[in-house]
Amino acid sequence: VWLVQKGKGQFVEEQSKEALNFQILVTIAYIVSGILAVVTFGVLSPLYFIVWVVSVIFSIMAAVATNKGEAYRYPVNWRIVK
């Protein structure tokens, strides 16, 4: 969304960057949980599910807030794209 819609307005640009940063963080968390699952012989494999649930909950909260026209900041985010 950020690459396609970044010229449509400041609100759209800010919120799409926020969502992109969150998805990058989620991808990193999936990779780390996969490595930990392999290293611990599957003991930490429920970490995948936890990352997924947190991702879905925060994404729904962000979608509802931005649909109302409110800016949403993810509580846990690593802002790589600025």
Coordinates of N, CA and C in Angstrom, one line a residue:
V1 N 0.8 -1.2 0.0 CA 0.0 0.0 0.0 C 0.9 1.2 0.0
W2 N 1.9 1.2 0.8 CA 2.8 2.4 0.9 C 3.4 2.8 -0.5
L3 N 3.9 1.8 -1.2 CA 4.5 2.1 -2.5 C 3.5 2.6 -3.5
V4 N 2.3 2.1 -3.5 CA 1.3 2.5 -4.5 C 0.6 3.8 -4.1
Q5 N 0.3 4.0 -2.8 CA -0.6 5.1 -2.3 C 0.2 6.2 -1.6
K6 N 1.5 6.2 -1.7 CA 2.2 7.2 -0.9 C 2.0 8.7 -1.3
G7 N 1.5 8.9 -2.5 CA 1.2 10.3 -3.0 C -0.2 10.7 -2.7
K8 N -1.0 9.9 -2.1 CA -2.4 10.2 -1.9 C -2.7 11.1 -0.7
G9 N -1.8 11.3 0.1 CA -2.0 12.2 1.3 C -1.1 11.7 2.5
Q10 N -1.0 12.6 3.4 CA -0.1 12.4 4.5 C -0.6 11.3 5.4
F11 N -1.9 11.3 5.7 CA -2.5 10.3 6.5 C -2.3 8.8 6.0
V12 N -2.6 8.7 4.7 CA -2.5 7.4 4.1 C -1.0 6.9 4.1
E13 N -0.1 7.9 3.8 CA 1.3 7.5 3.8 C 1.8 7.1 5.2
E14 N 1.4 7.9 6.2 CA 1.9 7.5 7.6 C 1.3 6.2 8.1
Q15 N 0.0 5.9 7.8 CA -0.6 4.7 8.3 C 0.0 3.5 7.5
S16 N 0.2 3.7 6.2 CA 0.8 2.6 5.4 C 2.2 2.2 5.8
K17 N 3.0 3.3 6.2 CA 4.3 3.0 6.7 C 4.3 2.3 8.0
E18 N 3.4 2.7 8.9 CA 3.2 2.1 10.2 C 2.9 0.6 10.0
A19 N 1.9 0.3 9.1 CA 1.6 -1.1 8.8 C 2.7 -1.9 8.2
L20 N 3.4 -1.3 7.3 CA 4.6 -2.0 6.7 C 5.6 -2.3 7.7
N21 N 5.9 -1.4 8.6 CA 6.9 -1.6 9.7 C 6.4 -2.7 10.6
F22 N 5.1 -2.8 10.9 CA 4.6 -3.9 11.7 C 4.7 -5.2 11.0
Q23 N 4.5 -5.3 9.8 CA 4.5 -6.5 9.0 C 6.0 -7.0 8.9
I24 N 6.9 -6.1 8.8 CA 8.3 -6.4 8.8 C 8.7 -7.1 10.1
L25 N 8.2 -6.4 11.2 CA 8.5 -7.0 12.6 C 7.9 -8.4 12.7
V26 N 6.7 -8.6 12.2 CA 6.0 -9.9 12.3 C 6.8 -10.9 11.5
T27 N 7.3 -10.6 10.4 CA 8.1 -11.5 9.6 C 9.4 -11.9 10.3
I28 N 10.0 -10.9 10.9 CA 11.2 -11.2 11.7 C 10.9 -12.1 12.9
A29 N 9.7 -11.9 13.5 CA 9.3 -12.7 14.7 C 9.0 -14.1 14.2
Y30 N 8.4 -14.3 13.0 CA 8.2 -15.7 12.5 C 9.5 -16.4 12.2
I31 N 10.5 -15.7 11.7 CA 11.8 -16.3 11.4 C 12.5 -16.7 12.7
V32 N 12.4 -15.8 13.7 CA 13.1 -16.1 15.0 C 12.4 -17.3 15.6
S33 N 11.0 -17.3 15.6 CA 10.3 -18.4 16.2 C 10.6 -19.7 15.5
G34 N 10.7 -19.7 14.2 CA 11.1 -20.9 13.5 C 12.5 -21.4 13.8
I35 N 13.4 -20.5 13.9 CA 14.8 -20.9 14.4 C 14.7 -21.5 15.8
L36 N 14.0 -20.8 16.7 CA 13.9 -21.3 18.0 C 13.2 -22.7 18.1
A37 N 12.2 -22.9 17.2 CA 11.5 -24.2 17.2 C 12.5 -25.3 16.8
V38 N 13.3 -25.0 15.8 CA 14.3 -26.0 15.4 C 15.4 -26.2 16.4
V39 N 15.8 -25.2 17.0 CA 16.9 -25.3 18.0 C 16.4 -26.1 19.3
T40 N 15.2 -25.8 19.7 CA 14.6 -26.4 20.9 C 13.8 -27.7 20.6
F41 N 14.0 -28.2 19.4 CA 13.3 -29.4 19.0 C 11.8 -29.3 19.1
G42 N 11.2 -28.2 18.8 CA 9.8 -28.0 18.8 C 9.2 -27.6 20.1
V43 N 9.9 -27.4 21.1 CA 9.4 -26.9 22.4 C 8.8 -25.5 22.3
L44 N 9.4 -24.7 21.5 CA 8.9 -23.3 21.4 C 8.1 -23.1 20.1
S45 N 7.6 -24.2 19.5 CA 6.8 -24.0 18.3 C 5.4 -23.3 18.6
P46 N 4.9 -23.3 19.8 CA 3.7 -22.5 20.0 C 3.9 -21.0 19.9
L47 N 5.2 -20.6 19.8 CA 5.5 -19.2 19.6 C 4.9 -18.7 18.2
Y48 N 4.9 -19.6 17.2 CA 4.2 -19.2 15.9 C 2.8 -18.8 16.1
F49 N 2.1 -19.5 16.9 CA 0.7 -19.2 17.1 C 0.5 -17.9 17.9
I50 N 1.4 -17.7 18.9 CA 1.3 -16.4 19.6 C 1.6 -15.2 18.7
V51 N 2.6 -15.3 17.9 CA 2.9 -14.2 16.9 C 1.7 -14.0 16.0
W52 N 1.1 -15.1 15.5 CA -0.1 -14.9 14.6 C -1.2 -14.2 15.3
V53 N -1.6 -14.7 16.5 CA -2.7 -14.1 17.3 C -2.5 -12.6 17.5
V54 N -1.3 -12.2 18.0 CA -0.9 -10.8 18.2 C -1.0 -10.0 16.9
S55 N -0.5 -10.6 15.8 CA -0.6 -9.9 14.5 C -2.0 -9.7 14.1
V56 N -2.8 -10.7 14.2 CA -4.2 -10.5 13.8 C -5.0 -9.5 14.6
I57 N -4.8 -9.5 16.0 CA -5.5 -8.6 16.9 C -5.0 -7.2 16.6
F58 N -3.7 -6.9 16.5 CA -3.3 -5.6 16.2 C -3.7 -5.1 14.8
S59 N -3.7 -6.0 13.8 CA -4.1 -5.6 12.5 C -5.6 -5.2 12.4
I60 N -6.4 -5.9 13.2 CA -7.8 -5.6 13.2 C -8.1 -4.3 13.9
M61 N -7.3 -4.1 15.0 CA -7.5 -2.8 15.7 C -7.0 -1.6 14.9
A62 N -6.0 -1.8 14.1 CA -5.5 -0.8 13.2 C -6.5 -0.5 12.1
A63 N -7.1 -1.5 11.5 CA -8.0 -1.4 10.5 C -9.3 -0.6 10.9
V64 N -9.7 -0.9 12.1 CA -10.9 -0.2 12.7 C -10.6 1.2 12.9
A65 N -9.4 1.5 13.5 CA -9.1 2.9 13.8 C -8.9 3.7 12.6
T66 N -8.2 3.2 11.6 CA -7.9 4.0 10.4 C -9.2 4.1 9.5
N67 N -10.1 3.2 9.6 CA -11.4 3.3 8.9 C -12.2 4.5 9.5
K68 N -12.0 4.7 10.8 CA -12.7 5.9 11.4 C -12.0 7.2 11.2
G69 N -10.8 7.1 10.6 CA -10.0 8.3 10.3 C -9.1 8.7 11.4
E70 N -8.9 7.8 12.3 CA -8.0 8.0 13.5 C -6.6 7.4 13.1
A71 N -5.6 8.1 13.6 CA -4.2 7.5 13.4 C -4.0 6.4 14.4
Y72 N -3.4 5.3 14.0 CA -3.1 4.2 14.8 C -1.6 3.9 14.9
R73 N -1.1 3.8 16.1 CA 0.3 3.4 16.3 C 0.2 2.0 17.0
Y74 N 0.9 1.1 16.4 CA 1.0 -0.3 17.0 C 1.8 -0.2 18.3
P75 N 1.3 -0.9 19.3 CA 1.9 -0.8 20.6 C 3.4 -1.4 20.6
V76 N 3.5 -2.4 19.8 CA 4.9 -3.0 19.6 C 5.2 -2.9 18.1
N77 N 6.2 -2.0 17.9 CA 6.6 -1.8 16.5 C 8.0 -1.3 16.4
W78 N 8.7 -1.7 15.3 CA 10.0 -1.3 15.1 C 10.0 -0.4 13.8
R79 N 10.1 0.9 13.9 CA 10.0 1.7 12.8 C 11.2 1.8 11.9
I80 N 11.3 0.9 10.9 CA 12.4 0.8 10.0 C 12.2 1.8 8.9
V81 N 11.1 1.8 8.2 CA 10.7 2.7 7.1 C 10.2 4.0 7.7
K82 N 10.9 5.1 7.4 CA 10.5 6.4 8.0 C 10.0 7.3 6.9

